[in-house]
Coordinates of C-alpha atoms in Angstrom, one line a residue:
M1 CA 141.7 41.6 109.5
T2 CA 137.9 42.1 110.0
A3 CA 136.0 41.9 113.3
H4 CA 133.3 39.3 113.9
P5 CA 130.1 40.5 111.8
A6 CA 127.9 40.6 114.9
Q7 CA 130.0 43.0 116.7
P8 CA 131.9 45.4 114.4
V9 CA 131.1 48.6 116.1
Q10 CA 131.8 47.4 119.6
S11 CA 135.2 46.1 118.3
A12 CA 136.2 49.2 116.7
L13 CA 135.1 51.2 119.8
S14 CA 137.3 49.2 121.9
E15 CA 140.3 50.5 119.8
M16 CA 139.4 54.1 120.3
G17 CA 141.8 56.1 122.8
G18 CA 139.6 58.6 124.2
P19 CA 136.5 60.9 124.0
N20 CA 138.2 63.4 121.4
D21 CA 138.9 60.7 119.0
P22 CA 137.0 60.2 115.7
P23 CA 133.9 57.8 115.4
P24 CA 134.5 54.1 114.9
P25 CA 134.7 52.9 111.2
V26 CA 131.5 52.2 109.3
K27 CA 132.5 48.8 108.3
G28 CA 135.0 46.3 110.0
T29 CA 137.7 47.8 112.6
L30 CA 140.7 50.0 112.4
N31 CA 142.8 46.8 111.6
R32 CA 141.1 46.7 108.1
L33 CA 141.7 50.5 107.6
L34 CA 145.2 49.6 108.6
F35 CA 145.7 46.8 106.0
W36 CA 144.3 49.0 103.1
I37 CA 146.4 52.1 104.1
F38 CA 149.5 50.4 102.8
P39 CA 148.6 49.3 99.3
T40 CA 146.8 52.4 98.7
N41 CA 149.7 54.7 99.5
F42 CA 152.2 52.2 98.0
S43 CA 150.3 52.4 94.6
I44 CA 150.4 56.2 94.5
F45 CA 153.9 56.4 95.5
L46 CA 155.0 53.5 93.2
M47 CA 154.0 56.2 90.4
W48 CA 155.8 59.0 92.0
G49 CA 158.9 56.8 92.5
A50 CA 159.1 55.7 88.7
I51 CA 158.0 58.8 86.8
P52 CA 159.8 62.1 87.8
G53 CA 163.4 60.6 88.3
I54 CA 163.4 57.9 85.8
L55 CA 160.7 57.9 83.0
L56 CA 160.1 61.5 82.8
T57 CA 163.9 62.1 82.8
T58 CA 164.4 59.5 80.2
Q59 CA 161.6 61.2 78.0
V60 CA 163.0 64.4 78.3
Q61 CA 166.5 63.3 77.5
N62 CA 165.5 61.5 74.5
I63 CA 164.0 64.6 73.0
D64 CA 167.3 66.9 73.5
P65 CA 170.1 65.1 75.3
A66 CA 172.3 68.2 75.4
N67 CA 169.6 70.3 77.3
V68 CA 168.2 67.7 79.7
V69 CA 168.9 69.7 82.8
P70 CA 167.2 72.9 81.9
H71 CA 164.3 71.1 80.3
M72 CA 163.9 68.9 83.3
M73 CA 163.7 72.1 85.5
I74 CA 161.0 73.2 83.2
V75 CA 158.7 70.2 83.3
T76 CA 159.1 69.3 87.1
V77 CA 158.9 72.9 88.3
A78 CA 155.7 73.5 86.4
G79 CA 154.2 70.1 87.5
S80 CA 155.2 70.5 91.2
I81 CA 153.6 74.2 91.1
C82 CA 150.2 72.5 90.0
A83 CA 150.8 69.9 92.9
M84 CA 151.5 72.6 95.5
I85 CA 148.2 74.3 94.6
A86 CA 146.1 71.1 94.3
Q87 CA 147.0 69.7 97.8
P88 CA 145.5 72.4 99.9
L89 CA 142.7 73.1 97.3
A90 CA 141.8 69.2 97.4
G91 CA 141.8 69.4 101.3
E92 CA 139.6 72.6 101.4
V93 CA 137.1 71.1 98.6
S94 CA 136.9 67.9 100.5
D95 CA 136.3 69.4 103.9
R96 CA 133.3 71.2 102.5
T97 CA 132.0 68.1 100.5
R98 CA 128.6 66.7 101.7
S99 CA 127.7 63.1 100.3
K100 CA 126.5 59.7 101.3
L101 CA 129.9 58.5 100.6
G102 CA 131.6 61.1 102.9
R103 CA 133.9 64.0 102.3
R104 CA 137.1 62.3 100.9
T105 CA 135.9 59.3 98.7
P106 CA 134.2 61.3 95.8
W107 CA 137.5 63.1 95.2
M108 CA 139.8 60.1 95.5
V109 CA 137.7 58.2 92.8
L110 CA 137.5 61.3 90.4
G111 CA 141.4 62.0 91.0
T112 CA 142.1 58.6 89.9
I113 CA 140.0 58.9 86.7
V114 CA 141.5 62.2 85.7
G115 CA 144.9 61.1 86.6
G116 CA 144.7 58.1 84.4
V117 CA 143.9 60.3 81.4
G118 CA 146.9 62.5 82.4
L119 CA 149.0 59.3 82.3
L120 CA 147.6 58.3 79.0
G121 CA 148.7 61.9 77.7
L122 CA 152.2 61.2 78.8
A123 CA 152.3 57.9 77.1
I124 CA 151.5 59.4 73.7
S125 CA 153.8 62.5 74.2
S126 CA 157.1 61.1 73.3
K127 CA 158.3 64.1 71.0
S128 CA 157.0 67.3 72.4
L129 CA 158.3 69.1 75.7
V130 CA 155.1 71.1 75.7
M131 CA 152.8 68.2 75.6
I132 CA 154.8 66.3 78.3
T133 CA 154.7 69.4 80.5
I134 CA 150.9 69.7 80.2
A135 CA 150.3 66.0 80.7
W136 CA 152.5 66.0 83.9
C137 CA 150.6 68.9 85.2
V138 CA 147.2 67.1 84.8
V139 CA 148.8 64.1 86.4
Q140 CA 150.0 66.3 89.4
I141 CA 146.8 68.0 90.0
A142 CA 144.6 64.8 89.7
Y143 CA 146.6 62.5 91.9
N144 CA 147.2 65.1 94.5
F145 CA 143.2 65.2 94.7
V146 CA 143.7 61.5 95.6
Q147 CA 146.7 61.9 98.0
G148 CA 145.5 65.1 99.8
P149 CA 142.2 63.4 101.1
L150 CA 144.0 60.1 101.7
S151 CA 146.3 62.0 104.2
A152 CA 143.3 63.4 105.9
I153 CA 142.1 60.0 106.9
L154 CA 144.6 59.7 109.6
P155 CA 143.2 62.4 111.7
D156 CA 139.7 61.9 110.4
R157 CA 139.4 58.2 111.5
V158 CA 142.4 57.2 113.7
P159 CA 142.6 57.7 117.4
L160 CA 145.5 59.6 118.9
N161 CA 147.1 56.5 120.6
R162 CA 147.1 54.4 117.1
R163 CA 148.7 57.3 114.9
G164 CA 152.2 56.5 115.3
T165 CA 151.5 52.9 114.1
F166 CA 149.2 54.3 111.3
S167 CA 151.9 56.8 110.4
A168 CA 154.5 54.0 110.1
I169 CA 152.2 52.2 107.7
F170 CA 151.7 55.4 105.6
G171 CA 155.5 55.7 105.6
C172 CA 156.0 52.2 104.7
G173 CA 153.7 52.5 101.7
L174 CA 155.4 55.8 100.7
M175 CA 159.1 54.6 100.9
A176 CA 158.2 51.1 99.6
G177 CA 156.2 52.5 96.8
S178 CA 158.9 55.3 95.9
T179 CA 161.8 52.7 96.0
I180 CA 160.2 49.9 94.2
G181 CA 158.7 52.5 91.8
G182 CA 162.3 53.4 91.0
I183 CA 163.2 49.8 90.3
V184 CA 160.0 49.3 88.1
G185 CA 160.8 52.5 86.3
S186 CA 164.4 51.3 85.5
Q187 CA 162.9 48.3 83.9
F188 CA 160.8 50.3 81.6
I189 CA 163.0 53.1 80.1
H190 CA 162.6 51.3 76.8
R191 CA 158.8 50.8 77.2
I192 CA 157.8 54.1 78.7
P193 CA 154.0 54.2 77.4
A194 CA 153.5 50.8 78.7
A195 CA 154.7 52.0 82.2
Y196 CA 152.3 54.9 82.3
I197 CA 149.2 52.8 81.3
L198 CA 150.2 50.2 84.0
F199 CA 150.6 52.8 86.7
A200 CA 147.1 54.2 85.8
I201 CA 145.4 50.7 86.2
I202 CA 147.1 49.8 89.4
V203 CA 146.2 53.1 91.0
F204 CA 142.7 53.0 90.0
V205 CA 142.0 49.4 91.0
V206 CA 143.6 50.0 94.5
V207 CA 141.9 53.1 95.3
L208 CA 138.6 51.6 94.4
G209 CA 139.2 48.7 96.7
F210 CA 140.2 51.0 99.5
V211 CA 137.0 53.2 99.3
F212 CA 134.9 50.1 98.8
F213 CA 136.1 48.1 101.9
N214 CA 136.6 51.2 104.0
P215 CA 133.5 53.5 103.4
D216 CA 133.3 56.8 105.1
H217 CA 130.4 58.0 107.3
S218 CA 127.6 59.8 105.1
N219 CA 127.7 63.5 106.1
V220 CA 124.9 64.8 104.0
D221 CA 123.3 66.2 107.0
E222 CA 126.3 68.0 108.5
P223 CA 126.2 71.8 108.0
K224 CA 128.6 73.1 105.3
P225 CA 131.0 75.8 106.7
P226 CA 130.9 79.0 104.7
F227 CA 133.8 79.4 102.3
E228 CA 135.9 82.7 102.6
L229 CA 138.7 83.1 100.1
K230 CA 140.5 85.5 102.5
E231 CA 140.5 82.8 105.1
F232 CA 141.6 80.1 102.8
L233 CA 144.5 82.2 101.5
K234 CA 145.5 82.8 105.2
T235 CA 146.3 79.2 105.6
F236 CA 148.9 79.5 103.4
M237 CA 150.7 81.9 105.6
I238 CA 152.1 79.7 108.5
S239 CA 152.6 82.0 111.3
P240 CA 155.4 81.2 113.8
K241 CA 153.8 83.4 116.3
Q242 CA 150.2 82.1 116.2
H243 CA 151.1 78.3 115.6
P244 CA 154.9 77.8 116.4
D245 CA 154.8 74.1 116.7
F246 CA 153.0 73.9 113.2
F247 CA 155.6 76.4 111.8
W248 CA 158.6 74.5 112.9
A249 CA 157.3 71.0 111.9
F250 CA 156.5 72.3 108.5
M251 CA 159.9 74.0 108.1
G252 CA 161.7 70.9 109.2
R253 CA 159.8 68.7 106.7
L254 CA 160.2 71.4 104.1
L255 CA 164.1 71.8 104.5
L256 CA 164.7 68.0 104.6
Y257 CA 162.6 67.2 101.4
I258 CA 164.4 69.8 99.4
A259 CA 167.6 67.9 100.4
Y260 CA 166.2 64.6 99.7
F261 CA 164.4 65.4 96.4
A262 CA 167.3 67.4 94.9
V263 CA 169.2 64.3 94.9
A264 CA 166.6 61.7 94.3
G265 CA 165.2 63.6 91.3
Y266 CA 168.7 63.5 89.7
Q267 CA 169.7 60.1 90.7
L268 CA 169.9 58.7 87.1
L269 CA 171.9 61.8 86.1
I270 CA 174.1 61.7 88.9
L271 CA 175.0 58.0 88.3
E272 CA 175.7 58.8 84.6
H273 CA 177.6 62.2 85.0
Y274 CA 179.2 62.0 88.5
I275 CA 179.5 58.3 89.1
G276 CA 180.4 57.8 85.4
L277 CA 178.2 55.0 84.3
S278 CA 176.4 54.4 81.1
E279 CA 172.9 55.2 80.7
G280 CA 172.0 51.3 80.7
K281 CA 174.3 50.6 83.5
A282 CA 173.0 53.5 85.4
A283 CA 169.2 52.3 85.2
D284 CA 170.5 48.9 86.3
T285 CA 172.4 50.5 89.3
V286 CA 169.1 52.5 90.1
A287 CA 167.1 49.0 90.5
A288 CA 169.9 47.4 92.5
V289 CA 170.4 50.4 94.9
G290 CA 166.6 50.4 95.3
V291 CA 166.7 46.8 96.8
V292 CA 169.1 48.0 99.3
S293 CA 167.0 51.2 100.2
L294 CA 164.0 49.2 100.5
I295 CA 165.4 47.0 103.0
T296 CA 166.6 49.6 105.2
I297 CA 163.5 51.8 104.7
L298 CA 161.2 49.2 105.6
L299 CA 163.1 48.3 108.6
S300 CA 163.5 51.8 110.1
T301 CA 159.7 52.8 109.0
A302 CA 158.4 49.7 110.7
V303 CA 160.4 50.5 114.0
G304 CA 160.1 54.2 114.1
G305 CA 156.2 54.6 114.3
P306 CA 155.4 52.0 117.0
L307 CA 158.4 52.9 118.8
S308 CA 157.5 56.4 119.2
D309 CA 154.0 55.2 120.3
K310 CA 155.5 53.0 123.0
M311 CA 157.8 56.0 124.0
G312 CA 154.9 58.5 123.8
R313 CA 157.5 60.6 122.2
R314 CA 157.8 61.6 118.5
K315 CA 160.6 64.2 118.6
P316 CA 163.7 61.9 119.5
V317 CA 162.9 59.5 116.6
V318 CA 162.3 62.4 114.0
F319 CA 165.5 64.2 115.2
V320 CA 167.8 60.9 115.1
S321 CA 166.4 60.1 111.5
S322 CA 166.9 63.7 110.3
A323 CA 170.5 63.4 111.5
L324 CA 171.0 60.1 109.5
M325 CA 169.7 61.8 106.5
S326 CA 172.2 64.6 106.9
L327 CA 175.0 62.0 107.1
A328 CA 173.9 60.2 104.1
L329 CA 173.9 63.5 102.0
I330 CA 177.6 64.2 102.6
I331 CA 179.1 60.7 102.0
P332 CA 179.1 60.9 98.0
F333 CA 180.9 64.1 98.2
F334 CA 184.2 62.4 99.2
N335 CA 184.1 59.5 96.8
S336 CA 182.5 58.8 93.4
H337 CA 182.9 55.1 93.4
V338 CA 179.7 53.3 92.6
A339 CA 180.1 51.4 95.8
I340 CA 179.6 54.6 97.8
W341 CA 176.3 55.1 96.2
Y342 CA 175.0 51.9 97.8
V343 CA 176.3 53.3 101.2
Y344 CA 174.5 56.4 100.7
A345 CA 171.2 54.5 99.7
A346 CA 171.5 52.4 102.9
V347 CA 172.0 55.3 105.3
M348 CA 169.3 57.4 103.6
G349 CA 167.0 54.7 103.7
L350 CA 167.5 54.4 107.5
G351 CA 167.0 57.9 108.0
F352 CA 164.1 58.8 105.7
G353 CA 162.3 55.5 106.4
A354 CA 162.3 56.4 110.1
F355 CA 161.4 60.0 109.4
Q356 CA 158.4 59.0 107.4
G357 CA 157.3 56.6 109.8
V358 CA 156.9 59.3 112.7
D359 CA 156.7 62.6 110.9
T360 CA 153.1 62.1 109.8
A361 CA 152.0 61.3 113.4
L362 CA 153.9 64.5 114.6
M363 CA 152.3 66.6 112.0
S364 CA 148.7 65.3 112.9
E365 CA 149.4 66.6 116.5
V366 CA 150.5 70.1 115.7
L367 CA 147.5 71.0 113.2
P368 CA 146.2 74.4 113.7
S369 CA 142.5 73.4 113.6
A370 CA 140.5 70.2 114.4
E371 CA 137.7 71.6 112.0
S372 CA 139.7 71.4 108.9
F373 CA 142.1 68.6 108.8
G374 CA 141.9 68.2 105.0
K375 CA 142.8 71.8 104.3
D376 CA 145.6 71.8 107.0
L377 CA 147.0 68.6 105.8
G378 CA 146.9 70.0 102.4
V379 CA 149.0 73.0 103.8
V380 CA 151.3 70.5 105.6
N381 CA 151.8 68.4 102.2
I382 CA 153.2 71.7 100.6
A383 CA 156.1 70.9 102.7
A384 CA 156.4 67.8 100.5
T385 CA 155.3 69.2 97.1
L386 CA 157.0 72.6 97.3
P387 CA 160.4 70.8 97.4
Q388 CA 159.4 69.1 94.4
V389 CA 159.3 72.6 92.9
M390 CA 162.3 73.9 94.5
A391 CA 164.5 70.9 94.5
P392 CA 164.8 70.2 90.6
F393 CA 165.4 74.0 90.1
L394 CA 168.0 74.1 92.9
A395 CA 169.5 71.1 91.8
G396 CA 169.7 72.4 88.2
V397 CA 171.3 75.7 89.3
I398 CA 174.0 73.9 91.3
V399 CA 175.0 71.7 88.3
L400 CA 175.1 74.6 85.9
V401 CA 177.0 76.8 88.4
G402 CA 179.4 74.0 89.0
G403 CA 180.1 73.9 85.4
G404 CA 177.5 71.3 84.2
G405 CA 179.8 68.4 84.5
S406 CA 180.9 66.0 87.3
A407 CA 182.0 68.8 89.5
G408 CA 178.4 70.5 89.3
Y409 CA 176.9 67.2 90.4
R410 CA 179.3 66.8 93.4
L411 CA 178.5 70.2 94.5
M412 CA 175.0 69.2 95.3
F413 CA 175.9 67.0 98.2
P414 CA 177.4 69.8 100.5
V415 CA 174.5 72.1 99.5
C416 CA 172.0 69.4 100.3
F417 CA 173.7 68.5 103.6
V418 CA 173.2 72.1 104.9
F419 CA 169.6 72.0 103.9
A420 CA 169.1 68.6 105.8
V421 CA 171.1 70.0 108.9
L422 CA 168.8 73.1 109.0
G423 CA 165.8 70.8 108.8
A424 CA 166.8 68.5 111.7
S425 CA 167.4 71.7 113.9
C426 CA 163.9 72.9 113.4
I427 CA 162.8 69.8 115.4
A428 CA 164.3 71.2 118.4
F429 CA 161.9 74.3 118.6
I430 CA 158.7 72.2 118.6
K431 CA 157.4 72.6 122.3
G432 CA 154.0 71.0 122.3
V433 CA 155.0 67.4 121.2
R434 CA 157.6 65.5 123.1

């Protein structure tokens, strides 16, 4: 919703929470920004939800079904290493960018263009593992140059007293996109090139809409901070002594994401080799389970962020949501019936949705520096991208150690349960946020 044309700045100022808050929007109000955050985050995570666990897995499986696990380990680890490096690099570069369009916009637009080329590369790489790996690395780098600057918009433009709500919208977009992406991806397993082209178009159109309707302040006259490689590399060293709250928030997210992505990334294979479904039935189940997840995710995400704003507290919501995720991960260990997978999806949706709805706001309040939001959030996002490196490798090792069959996939659940419990425990050590 847009403020009256005659009073956009005044209306926006009235939404600010204090003297240390960011300047008002260039155009419209915070409500316009709030409106556009959802479809932008949704479109990006629609792609992330469809590709790694469904489309990419199917492509790799079609090349060599007997070696799908080790080959998936190679492709996903290579791509996720690129993503892990790209996120903080995108933040550092955008922090130092000076243009009439602001710091973030140029990189978001460029990222969608290069990312589209990478998706086209995936569309034409049906028989070569090497080409799939290269194209996936391009996609990871490019779209993380969109996602990193987009994450920085929360501290860049949103006042403290609205960040819980904005975090909830971020979380809703992330989880709805990821879940519906899985549903969409499962419907395109026999038309994979068309899916890649569709995602490239959707993300490009939505990101352009975001930057057009929510222009940033020109910063051409702002001094550019000097770049020091040594200082930049130091940001990857998260010190529990210098920034303990940042360290524990980072570790909590890291461990919970490892637990989540280890299972989510292998969902199709789990349904085939542990639950015992055929490939077609497994794909249909991914879609059906996605609907269940979506309902619980949207419910808990929508409640979690605003509730934390109202309470003035983040930690209780994050802790409870982490505990729910831990519970969900141990449920399939005791029963491999397909109905149990629906229970798992519902409980995980409640936990992960609430976690995403509040964790971004919590992270924004423990950043080490107010001068480098983009870079610091890029480091924060390593806690989301590093698990995408570790989780496929970890899951693959667990499956192979367990014998490569049903027992191997079953072993994933207690191991991931331990990671989730450790992640939930980290929240208790955060002192600077209630």
